[in-house]
mmCIF file of C-alpha atoms and ligand atoms in Angstrom:
data_model
loop_
_atom_site.group_PDB
_atom_site.id
_atom_site.type_symbol
_atom_site.label_atom_id
_atom_site.label_comp_id
_atom_site.label_asym_id
_atom_site.label_seq_id
_atom_site.Cartn_x
_atom_site.Cartn_y
_atom_site.Cartn_z
ATOM 1 C CA MET A 1 -106.471 32.793 53.619
ATOM 2 C CA THR A 2 -105.710 34.821 50.180
ATOM 3 C CA THR A 3 -107.656 34.234 46.732
ATOM 4 C CA PRO A 4 -106.260 31.926 44.106
ATOM 5 C CA GLU A 5 -104.980 32.777 41.046
ATOM 6 C CA LEU A 6 -105.921 31.456 37.969
ATOM 7 C CA GLY A 7 -104.156 27.707 38.049
ATOM 8 C CA LEU A 8 -103.410 28.283 41.524
ATOM 9 C CA PRO A 9 -104.929 26.605 44.708
ATOM 10 C CA MET A 10 -106.252 28.972 47.476
ATOM 11 C CA THR A 11 -103.933 29.359 50.122
ATOM 12 C CA VAL A 12 -104.896 28.447 53.437
ATOM 13 C CA PRO A 13 -101.557 27.524 55.566
ATOM 14 C CA ALA A 14 -101.557 24.978 58.033
ATOM 15 C CA GLU A 15 -100.045 24.801 61.743
ATOM 16 C CA GLY A 16 -96.596 23.411 62.538
ATOM 17 C CA LEU A 17 -95.122 23.611 58.889
ATOM 18 C CA PRO A 18 -92.082 25.030 57.473
ATOM 19 C CA SER A 19 -92.407 28.319 55.259
ATOM 20 C CA ARG A 20 -90.402 27.216 52.884
ATOM 21 C CA VAL A 21 -89.502 23.558 51.386
ATOM 22 C CA ARG A 22 -86.328 23.155 49.172
ATOM 23 C CA ILE A 23 -87.011 20.650 45.977
ATOM 24 C CA HIS A 24 -84.561 18.443 45.094
ATOM 25 C CA GLU A 25 -85.230 18.076 41.414
ATOM 26 C CA VAL A 26 -84.609 14.089 40.208
ATOM 27 C CA GLY A 27 -86.923 14.547 37.230
ATOM 28 C CA ALA A 28 -83.134 14.326 34.565
ATOM 29 C CA ARG A 29 -81.916 11.895 36.331
ATOM 30 C CA ASP A 30 -84.059 9.555 38.229
ATOM 31 C CA GLY A 31 -86.951 10.126 35.698
ATOM 32 C CA LEU A 32 -84.838 9.856 32.557
ATOM 33 C CA GLN A 33 -83.182 6.683 33.548
ATOM 34 C CA ASN A 34 -86.144 4.899 33.715
ATOM 35 C CA GLU A 35 -87.205 5.578 30.264
ATOM 36 C CA LYS A 36 -87.436 3.088 27.590
ATOM 37 C CA ALA A 37 -86.225 5.642 24.856
ATOM 38 C CA THR A 38 -82.707 7.289 25.573
ATOM 39 C CA VAL A 39 -83.573 11.231 25.360
ATOM 40 C CA PRO A 40 -80.988 13.433 23.182
ATOM 41 C CA THR A 41 -78.174 14.808 24.870
ATOM 42 C CA GLU A 42 -79.326 18.106 24.015
ATOM 43 C CA VAL A 43 -82.957 17.240 24.741
ATOM 44 C CA LYS A 44 -81.754 16.488 28.011
ATOM 45 C CA ALA A 45 -79.959 19.820 28.441
ATOM 46 C CA GLU A 46 -82.975 21.915 27.639
ATOM 47 C CA PHE A 47 -84.781 19.937 29.840
ATOM 48 C CA VAL A 48 -82.291 20.874 32.841
ATOM 49 C CA ARG A 49 -81.913 24.874 31.409
ATOM 50 C CA ARG A 50 -86.139 24.959 31.488
ATOM 51 C CA LEU A 51 -86.321 23.431 35.256
ATOM 52 C CA ALA A 52 -84.020 26.160 36.569
ATOM 53 C CA GLU A 53 -85.794 28.493 34.798
ATOM 54 C CA ALA A 54 -88.865 27.385 36.621
ATOM 55 C CA GLY A 55 -87.183 28.515 39.679
ATOM 56 C CA LEU A 56 -86.021 24.858 40.550
ATOM 57 C CA GLY A 57 -83.049 25.074 42.361
ATOM 58 C CA THR A 58 -81.350 21.903 42.900
ATOM 59 C CA ILE A 59 -81.609 19.966 39.636
ATOM 60 C CA GLU A 60 -79.972 16.535 40.012
ATOM 61 C CA ALA A 61 -78.574 16.560 35.938
ATOM 62 C CA THR A 62 -77.472 13.025 35.488
ATOM 63 C CA SER A 63 -75.025 10.176 37.152
ATOM 64 C CA PHE A 64 -71.529 8.826 36.141
ATOM 65 C CA VAL A 65 -72.084 5.081 37.172
ATOM 66 C CA HIS A 66 -71.293 2.277 34.778
ATOM 67 C CA PRO A 67 -73.122 2.889 31.001
ATOM 68 C CA LYS A 68 -73.812 -0.636 30.655
ATOM 69 C CA TRP A 69 -75.933 -0.685 33.896
ATOM 70 C CA VAL A 70 -77.744 3.042 33.196
ATOM 71 C CA PRO A 71 -77.373 3.168 29.530
ATOM 72 C CA GLN A 72 -80.078 5.931 29.354
ATOM 73 C CA LEU A 73 -77.937 8.009 31.468
ATOM 74 C CA ALA A 74 -74.243 7.241 29.508
ATOM 75 C CA ASP A 75 -73.450 10.346 27.739
ATOM 76 C CA ALA A 76 -73.305 12.364 31.540
ATOM 77 C CA GLU A 77 -69.565 13.316 29.760
ATOM 78 C CA GLN A 78 -71.310 15.039 27.302
ATOM 79 C CA LEU A 79 -74.694 16.012 28.929
ATOM 80 C CA PHE A 80 -72.730 18.379 32.102
ATOM 81 C CA PRO A 81 -70.782 20.194 30.127
ATOM 82 C CA LEU A 82 -73.916 21.825 28.498
ATOM 83 C CA VAL A 83 -75.830 22.646 31.883
ATOM 84 C CA ARG A 84 -73.021 23.423 34.131
ATOM 85 C CA ASP A 85 -73.189 27.113 33.320
ATOM 86 C CA LEU A 86 -76.600 27.784 35.763
ATOM 87 C CA GLY A 87 -74.441 26.830 37.995
ATOM 88 C CA ASP A 88 -72.636 30.768 37.609
ATOM 89 C CA LEU A 89 -76.009 32.085 35.636
ATOM 90 C CA SER A 90 -78.898 31.287 38.346
ATOM 91 C CA GLY A 91 -76.832 29.904 41.186
ATOM 92 C CA THR A 92 -78.651 26.448 40.753
ATOM 93 C CA ALA A 93 -76.970 23.419 42.277
ATOM 94 C CA LEU A 94 -76.487 20.387 40.017
ATOM 95 C CA PRO A 95 -75.748 17.425 42.056
ATOM 96 C CA VAL A 96 -74.532 14.460 39.838
ATOM 97 C CA LEU A 97 -74.966 10.323 41.261
ATOM 98 C CA VAL A 98 -71.516 8.321 41.704
ATOM 99 C CA PRO A 99 -71.787 5.230 43.084
ATOM 100 C CA ASN A 100 -67.427 4.729 43.590
ATOM 101 C CA GLU A 101 -64.219 6.607 42.893
ATOM 102 C CA ARG A 102 -64.203 5.967 38.984
ATOM 103 C CA GLY A 103 -67.834 8.029 38.707
ATOM 104 C CA LEU A 104 -66.072 10.501 41.053
ATOM 105 C CA ASP A 105 -63.186 10.857 39.024
ATOM 106 C CA ARG A 106 -65.900 11.595 36.236
ATOM 107 C CA ALA A 107 -67.590 13.811 37.643
ATOM 108 C CA LEU A 108 -64.906 16.021 39.453
ATOM 109 C CA ALA A 109 -62.901 16.376 36.362
ATOM 110 C CA LEU A 110 -65.788 18.126 34.852
ATOM 111 C CA GLY A 111 -66.158 20.770 37.190
ATOM 112 C CA ALA A 112 -68.894 19.138 39.948
ATOM 113 C CA THR A 113 -69.290 20.368 43.246
ATOM 114 C CA ARG A 114 -72.248 18.589 44.249
ATOM 115 C CA ILE A 115 -72.554 14.371 44.435
ATOM 116 C CA ALA A 116 -74.516 11.947 45.797
ATOM 117 C CA VAL A 117 -73.717 8.293 46.361
ATOM 118 C CA PHE A 118 -76.203 5.575 47.068
ATOM 119 C CA ALA A 119 -76.657 2.884 49.427
ATOM 120 C CA SER A 120 -79.152 0.447 50.133
ATOM 121 C CA ALA A 121 -80.883 -0.549 53.767
ATOM 122 C CA THR A 122 -81.666 -4.027 52.178
ATOM 123 C CA GLU A 123 -78.941 -6.875 50.847
ATOM 124 C CA SER A 124 -81.316 -7.441 47.480
ATOM 125 C CA PHE A 125 -81.489 -4.063 46.530
ATOM 126 C CA ALA A 126 -77.611 -3.233 47.312
ATOM 127 C CA ARG A 127 -76.935 -6.327 45.130
ATOM 128 C CA ALA A 128 -79.169 -5.499 42.289
ATOM 129 C CA ASN A 129 -78.283 -2.035 42.376
ATOM 130 C CA LEU A 130 -74.931 -2.256 42.695
ATOM 131 C CA ASN A 131 -73.372 -5.633 42.744
ATOM 132 C CA ARG A 132 -72.543 -5.432 46.292
ATOM 133 C CA THR A 133 -73.712 -6.255 49.530
ATOM 134 C CA VAL A 134 -74.468 -2.985 52.075
ATOM 135 C CA ASP A 135 -71.503 -3.648 53.596
ATOM 136 C CA GLU A 136 -69.029 -3.740 50.915
ATOM 137 C CA ALA A 137 -71.136 -0.733 48.971
ATOM 138 C CA PHE A 138 -70.421 1.414 52.130
ATOM 139 C CA ALA A 139 -67.271 0.116 51.863
ATOM 140 C CA MET A 140 -67.045 1.523 47.987
ATOM 141 C CA PHE A 141 -68.417 5.298 49.066
ATOM 142 C CA GLU A 142 -66.097 5.674 52.371
ATOM 143 C CA PRO A 143 -63.317 7.283 49.998
ATOM 144 C CA VAL A 144 -65.938 8.646 47.545
ATOM 145 C CA VAL A 145 -67.055 11.268 50.330
ATOM 146 C CA ALA A 146 -63.777 11.625 51.638
ATOM 147 C CA ARG A 147 -62.105 12.474 48.552
ATOM 148 C CA ALA A 148 -65.353 14.441 47.466
ATOM 149 C CA ARG A 149 -65.149 16.551 50.979
ATOM 150 C CA ALA A 150 -61.244 16.911 50.438
ATOM 151 C CA GLU A 151 -62.031 18.830 47.472
ATOM 152 C CA ARG A 152 -64.951 20.913 49.119
ATOM 153 C CA ALA A 153 -67.795 19.263 47.266
ATOM 154 C CA HIS A 154 -71.258 18.510 48.674
ATOM 155 C CA VAL A 155 -72.755 15.333 49.261
ATOM 156 C CA ARG A 156 -76.176 13.695 49.594
ATOM 157 C CA GLY A 157 -76.720 10.473 50.583
ATOM 158 C CA TYR A 158 -79.161 8.412 49.217
ATOM 159 C CA LEU A 159 -80.542 5.174 51.001
ATOM 160 C CA SER A 160 -82.728 3.348 49.264
ATOM 161 C CA MET A 161 -85.770 1.098 50.311
ATOM 162 C CA CYS A 162 -85.914 2.653 53.923
ATOM 163 C CA PHE A 163 -89.444 1.146 54.188
ATOM 164 C CA GLY A 164 -90.104 -1.848 51.985
ATOM 165 C CA ASP A 165 -88.123 -4.090 49.558
ATOM 166 C CA PRO A 166 -89.766 -5.959 46.884
ATOM 167 C CA TRP A 167 -87.589 -9.200 48.025
ATOM 168 C CA GLU A 168 -87.494 -8.818 51.509
ATOM 169 C CA GLY A 169 -90.831 -7.316 52.185
ATOM 170 C CA PRO A 170 -91.091 -4.118 55.098
ATOM 171 C CA VAL A 171 -87.755 -3.125 56.514
ATOM 172 C CA PRO A 172 -87.302 -2.577 59.980
ATOM 173 C CA VAL A 173 -86.716 0.888 61.118
ATOM 174 C CA PRO A 174 -83.825 0.201 63.118
ATOM 175 C CA GLN A 175 -82.196 -1.363 60.117
ATOM 176 C CA VAL A 176 -82.969 2.113 58.330
ATOM 177 C CA VAL A 177 -81.734 4.175 61.301
ATOM 178 C CA ARG A 178 -77.874 2.533 61.193
ATOM 179 C CA ALA A 179 -77.738 3.098 57.598
ATOM 180 C CA CYS A 180 -78.510 6.779 57.964
ATOM 181 C CA ARG A 181 -75.879 7.011 60.424
ATOM 182 C CA ALA A 182 -73.117 5.030 58.877
ATOM 183 C CA LEU A 183 -73.961 7.676 55.907
ATOM 184 C CA LEU A 184 -73.635 10.268 58.079
ATOM 185 C CA ASP A 185 -70.495 9.362 59.974
ATOM 186 C CA MET A 186 -69.018 8.718 56.830
ATOM 187 C CA GLY A 187 -69.185 12.378 56.403
ATOM 188 C CA CYS A 188 -72.330 13.015 54.102
ATOM 189 C CA ASP A 189 -73.902 16.479 54.370
ATOM 190 C CA GLU A 190 -77.730 15.266 53.826
ATOM 191 C CA LEU A 191 -79.622 12.461 53.618
ATOM 192 C CA SER A 192 -82.487 11.537 51.126
ATOM 193 C CA LEU A 193 -84.930 9.005 52.663
ATOM 194 C CA GLY A 194 -85.996 6.774 49.737
ATOM 195 C CA ASP A 195 -89.272 4.669 49.186
ATOM 196 C CA THR A 196 -88.304 3.215 46.033
ATOM 197 C CA ILE A 197 -91.572 1.128 45.767
ATOM 198 C CA GLY A 198 -94.150 3.781 46.833
ATOM 199 C CA VAL A 199 -94.978 1.580 50.191
ATOM 200 C CA ALA A 200 -94.791 3.757 52.704
ATOM 201 C CA THR A 201 -97.962 5.590 54.663
ATOM 202 C CA PRO A 202 -97.527 7.977 56.833
ATOM 203 C CA GLY A 203 -97.582 6.332 60.331
ATOM 204 C CA HIS A 204 -94.313 4.750 59.005
ATOM 205 C CA VAL A 205 -93.195 7.985 58.076
ATOM 206 C CA ARG A 206 -93.436 9.828 60.891
ATOM 207 C CA ARG A 207 -91.980 6.607 62.852
ATOM 208 C CA LEU A 208 -89.295 6.614 60.646
ATOM 209 C CA LEU A 209 -88.065 10.298 61.407
ATOM 210 C CA ALA A 210 -89.256 10.243 64.892
ATOM 211 C CA GLU A 211 -86.680 7.830 65.746
ATOM 212 C CA LEU A 212 -83.900 9.324 63.339
ATOM 213 C CA ALA A 213 -84.341 12.316 65.671
ATOM 214 C CA GLY A 214 -84.398 10.161 68.595
ATOM 215 C CA GLN A 215 -81.136 8.812 67.490
ATOM 216 C CA GLY A 216 -79.716 12.139 67.299
ATOM 217 C CA VAL A 217 -79.966 12.216 63.490
ATOM 218 C CA PRO A 218 -80.837 16.389 62.797
ATOM 219 C CA THR A 219 -83.583 16.681 60.781
ATOM 220 C CA ASP A 220 -82.677 19.612 58.862
ATOM 221 C CA VAL A 221 -79.720 17.430 57.390
ATOM 222 C CA VAL A 222 -82.734 15.087 56.055
ATOM 223 C CA GLY A 223 -84.624 14.782 52.820
ATOM 224 C CA VAL A 224 -87.611 12.279 51.747
ATOM 225 C CA HIS A 225 -87.795 10.952 48.424
ATOM 226 C CA PHE A 226 -90.913 9.347 47.412
ATOM 227 C CA HIS A 227 -92.579 7.258 45.195
ATOM 228 C CA ASP A 228 -96.637 7.605 44.068
ATOM 229 C CA THR A 229 -96.665 3.492 43.021
ATOM 230 C CA TYR A 230 -99.687 3.644 45.575
ATOM 231 C CA GLY A 231 -100.945 6.912 45.966
ATOM 232 C CA GLN A 232 -99.086 7.947 49.136
ATOM 233 C CA ALA A 233 -96.713 10.070 47.807
ATOM 234 C CA LEU A 234 -98.013 13.641 48.750
ATOM 235 C CA ALA A 235 -99.585 12.112 52.342
ATOM 236 C CA ASN A 236 -96.386 11.147 53.239
ATOM 237 C CA THR A 237 -94.804 14.059 52.173
ATOM 238 C CA LEU A 238 -97.022 16.086 54.331
ATOM 239 C CA ALA A 239 -96.315 13.579 57.132
ATOM 240 C CA ALA A 240 -92.887 14.640 56.610
ATOM 241 C CA LEU A 241 -93.492 18.114 56.776
ATOM 242 C CA GLU A 242 -94.998 17.656 59.983
ATOM 243 C CA GLN A 243 -92.097 16.101 61.645
ATOM 244 C CA GLY A 244 -89.878 18.918 60.578
ATOM 245 C CA VAL A 245 -88.694 17.955 56.697
ATOM 246 C CA THR A 246 -88.033 20.954 54.543
ATOM 247 C CA THR A 247 -86.315 19.068 51.887
ATOM 248 C CA VAL A 248 -88.820 17.228 49.545
ATOM 249 C CA ASP A 249 -87.131 15.115 46.397
ATOM 250 C CA ALA A 250 -89.912 15.360 42.989
ATOM 251 C CA SER A 251 -89.879 14.814 39.668
ATOM 252 C CA ALA A 252 -91.168 16.994 37.070
ATOM 253 C CA GLY A 253 -94.239 15.440 35.057
ATOM 254 C CA GLY A 254 -93.999 12.166 37.570
ATOM 255 C CA LEU A 255 -90.956 10.961 35.183
ATOM 256 C CA GLY A 256 -89.198 7.858 37.106
ATOM 257 C CA GLY A 257 -88.972 4.913 38.620
ATOM 258 C CA CYS A 258 -85.686 2.961 39.202
ATOM 259 C CA PRO A 259 -84.771 0.194 36.630
ATOM 260 C CA TYR A 260 -83.211 -2.422 39.347
ATOM 261 C CA ALA A 261 -86.942 -2.427 41.208
ATOM 262 C CA LYS A 262 -89.459 -3.254 38.914
ATOM 263 C CA SER A 263 -92.610 -2.430 41.398
ATOM 264 C CA ALA A 264 -90.963 0.926 41.208
ATOM 265 C CA THR A 265 -93.168 3.439 39.773
ATOM 266 C CA GLY A 266 -93.219 7.378 38.900
ATOM 267 C CA ASN A 267 -91.417 9.262 41.611
ATOM 268 C CA LEU A 268 -94.030 12.278 43.212
ATOM 269 C CA ALA A 269 -94.418 14.780 40.085
ATOM 270 C CA THR A 270 -93.004 18.280 41.388
ATOM 271 C CA GLU A 271 -95.937 19.564 39.776
ATOM 272 C CA ASP A 272 -98.357 17.750 42.523
ATOM 273 C CA LEU A 273 -96.021 18.984 45.370
ATOM 274 C CA VAL A 274 -95.781 22.588 44.375
ATOM 275 C CA TRP A 275 -99.702 22.413 44.140
ATOM 276 C CA MET A 276 -100.269 21.129 47.708
ATOM 277 C CA LEU A 277 -97.318 23.364 49.286
ATOM 278 C CA THR A 278 -99.153 26.497 47.394
ATOM 279 C CA GLY A 279 -102.267 25.369 48.702
ATOM 280 C CA LEU A 280 -100.584 25.678 52.501
ATOM 281 C CA GLY A 281 -98.793 28.960 51.884
ATOM 282 C CA ILE A 282 -95.262 27.230 51.823
ATOM 283 C CA ASP A 283 -92.641 29.178 49.524
ATOM 284 C CA THR A 284 -90.588 26.507 46.965
ATOM 285 C CA GLY A 285 -89.775 29.368 44.806
ATOM 286 C CA VAL A 286 -91.096 27.710 41.695
ATOM 287 C CA ASP A 287 -93.277 29.218 39.111
ATOM 288 C CA LEU A 288 -95.643 26.521 38.228
ATOM 289 C CA ASP A 289 -96.970 27.415 34.761
ATOM 290 C CA ARG A 290 -93.308 27.327 33.479
ATOM 291 C CA LEU A 291 -92.931 24.015 35.409
ATOM 292 C CA ILE A 292 -96.268 22.336 33.531
ATOM 293 C CA ALA A 293 -94.965 23.811 30.042
ATOM 294 C CA THR A 294 -91.613 22.175 30.783
ATOM 295 C CA SER A 295 -93.141 18.925 31.916
ATOM 296 C CA VAL A 296 -95.720 19.374 28.704
ATOM 297 C CA TRP A 297 -92.996 19.801 26.377
ATOM 298 C CA MET A 298 -90.964 16.599 27.457
ATOM 299 C CA ALA A 299 -94.094 14.428 27.228
ATOM 300 C CA GLU A 300 -94.302 15.565 23.997
ATOM 301 C CA GLN A 301 -90.429 14.732 23.458
ATOM 302 C CA LEU A 302 -91.608 11.220 25.055
ATOM 303 C CA GLY A 303 -94.125 10.212 23.009
ATOM 304 C CA ARG A 304 -96.524 9.655 25.666
ATOM 305 C CA PRO A 305 -98.507 11.765 28.588
ATOM 306 C CA SER A 306 -97.516 13.442 31.803
ATOM 307 C CA PRO A 307 -98.463 10.799 34.581
ATOM 308 C CA SER A 308 -98.840 13.886 37.119
ATOM 309 C CA ARG A 309 -102.578 15.088 38.290
ATOM 310 C CA THR A 310 -101.733 18.712 38.172
ATOM 311 C CA VAL A 311 -100.030 18.525 34.575
ATOM 312 C CA ARG A 312 -102.942 16.993 33.245
ATOM 313 C CA ALA A 313 -106.081 19.289 35.045
ATOM 314 C CA LEU A 314 -103.988 22.691 34.146
ATOM 315 C CA SER A 315 -102.465 21.882 30.696
ATOM 316 C CA HIS A 316 -106.143 21.262 29.499
ATOM 317 C CA LYS A 317 -107.671 24.386 30.827
ATOM 318 C CA GLU A 318 -108.718 26.784 28.106
HETATM 319 P P1 HMG B 401 -69.335 -3.522 38.916
HETATM 320 O O1 HMG B 401 -69.743 -4.308 37.622
HETATM 321 O O2 HMG B 401 -69.416 -4.447 40.159
HETATM 322 O O3 HMG B 401 -68.073 -2.678 38.800
HETATM 323 O O4 HMG B 401 -70.587 -2.480 39.185
HETATM 324 P P2 HMG B 401 -66.606 -3.093 39.250
HETATM 325 O O5 HMG B 401 -66.043 -1.786 39.908
HETATM 326 O O6 HMG B 401 -66.278 -4.241 39.119
HETATM 327 O O7 HMG B 401 -65.827 -2.266 37.357
HETATM 328 C C1 HMG B 401 -66.556 -3.482 36.334
HETATM 329 C C2 HMG B 401 -65.996 -1.886 34.823
HETATM 330 O O8 HMG B 401 -66.798 -0.717 35.134
HETATM 331 C C3 HMG B 401 -64.363 -1.800 35.165
HETATM 332 O O9 HMG B 401 -63.947 -1.702 33.865
HETATM 333 C C4 HMG B 401 -64.560 -0.383 35.470
HETATM 334 O O10 HMG B 401 -63.381 0.488 35.694
HETATM 335 C C5 HMG B 401 -65.872 0.245 35.082
HETATM 336 P P3 HMG B 401 -63.073 -2.893 33.269
HETATM 337 O O11 HMG B 401 -61.780 -2.478 34.181
HETATM 338 O O12 HMG B 401 -63.556 -4.346 33.369
HETATM 339 O O13 HMG B 401 -63.095 -2.380 32.056
HETATM 340 N N1 HMG B 401 -66.691 1.272 36.251
HETATM 341 C C6 HMG B 401 -67.340 2.271 35.693
HETATM 342 N N2 HMG B 401 -67.097 2.766 34.334
HETATM 343 C C7 HMG B 401 -67.737 4.191 34.460
HETATM 344 N N3 HMG B 401 -68.164 4.848 35.576
HETATM 345 C C8 HMG B 401 -68.170 4.283 36.737
HETATM 346 C C9 HMG B 401 -67.726 2.882 36.875
HETATM 347 N N4 HMG B 401 -67.533 1.959 37.981
HETATM 348 C C10 HMG B 401 -67.041 0.984 37.283
HETATM 349 N N5 HMG B 401 -68.673 4.839 37.881
HETATM 350 C C11 HMG B 401 -71.195 -0.370 39.715
HETATM 351 C C12 HMG B 401 -70.799 -1.524 40.297
HETATM 352 C C13 HMG B 401 -71.494 0.525 41.268
HETATM 353 C C14 HMG B 401 -70.565 0.265 38.877
HETATM 354 C C15 HMG B 401 -72.340 -0.423 38.989
HETATM 355 O O14 HMG B 401 -73.515 -1.215 39.680
HETATM 356 C C16 HMG B 401 -73.216 0.533 38.799
HETATM 357 O O15 HMG B 401 -72.918 1.525 38.004
HETATM 358 N N6 HMG B 401 -74.308 0.911 39.283
HETATM 359 C C17 HMG B 401 -75.399 1.971 39.214
HETATM 360 C C18 HMG B 401 -77.203 1.847 39.400
HETATM 361 C C19 HMG B 401 -77.750 2.470 39.003
HETATM 362 O O16 HMG B 401 -77.135 3.788 38.593
HETATM 363 N N7 HMG B 401 -78.737 2.661 39.522
HETATM 364 C C20 HMG B 401 -79.702 4.228 39.804
HETATM 365 C C21 HMG B 401 -79.375 4.774 40.892
HETATM 366 S S1 HMG B 401 -80.055 4.626 42.589
HETATM 367 C C22 HMG B 401 -81.658 5.116 42.418
HETATM 368 O O17 HMG B 401 -82.184 5.093 41.168
HETATM 369 C C23 HMG B 401 -82.230 5.170 43.590
HETATM 370 C C24 HMG B 401 -82.726 6.696 44.019
HETATM 371 O O18 HMG B 401 -83.273 6.898 43.210
HETATM 372 C C25 HMG B 401 -83.096 6.700 45.070
HETATM 373 C C26 HMG B 401 -84.549 5.705 45.453
HETATM 374 O O19 HMG B 401 -85.492 5.796 45.028
HETATM 375 O O20 HMG B 401 -84.345 4.760 46.164
HETATM 376 C C27 HMG B 401 -81.530 7.478 44.087
HETATM 377 MG MG1 MG B 402 -85.942 7.126 43.179
#
């Protein structure tokens, strides 16, 4: 047990948890893709830089998707060169989303070395998000993953709707496991299990992770991506850590949602995650004060307060 500094929780480690967690920061992509207002490119670049200065080592920068589908990120070509040097300066990993070969061409042309494809466990969301069936989407990703690997790029495979789907309801665990297998067999280096609409609860998380492990999916390639719609994101994260997961997606200030799943509200806020992990004695490398200052600044740019509880609590202290 260690005494807290001002603005940090008391550290009381719990048994059976990892000593370090890698936070995959998605605020600049998952967060900003869902804002009504389009944030100016220079502001996005400063956001990414400030996140890196706060100690986040993996920052998803943008998406090379069709600009009509996500106009908020239509400036990917302008943004990426403004932040690319962070890789050399501080070793920051800057993954970008690509849905197809056109997106891959755009990303590779700018020197991206980490990409993410994004599949769906359900037919309804595959249609809404990618204009494809589940199988057609996998067929679209296959050459993307093969080429990215040939170019020595690291490939993340997102899987959305792993727990529930707004059109189809609860999603059967075997359906999710099959899709995870397909992404790994295709050559993805890691997975991110998306609770896109935030309906998961801890027992469901444990069940899915146990089933994946039972089917031979190594837990160290599995990340979790929770949305906080029903206030379950931290509880679900703790359940995942107890199952051995060490990669957790989060969004600075709790920015985000998903433009093609109306009921998806904000992502798990990075500050709330860092507060919990710090209290558990788990290292993240993140400077919470600097991160909060960044989210307060970003909230000012967006003209509304951050939904993160931790940002609210600590930005009002005297
Ligand atoms: P489509 O309309 O079927 O595209 O969209 P297409 O393949 O028929 O091509 C139509 C035109 O688009 C062509 O141009 C292509 O060149 C062009 P034309 O020949 O007609 O002039 N095009 C592109 N242009 C630029 N960049 C590209 C690109 N691709 C095609 N990459 C498509 C299919 C996949 C492109 C579209 O559905 C799309 O862009 N979807 C992206 C949706 C998206 O970004 N959603 C949010 C991210 S997922 C998410 O947030 C969930 C996650 O956070 C996890 C979770 O919470 O669950 C990851
Ligand atoms: Mg998301």
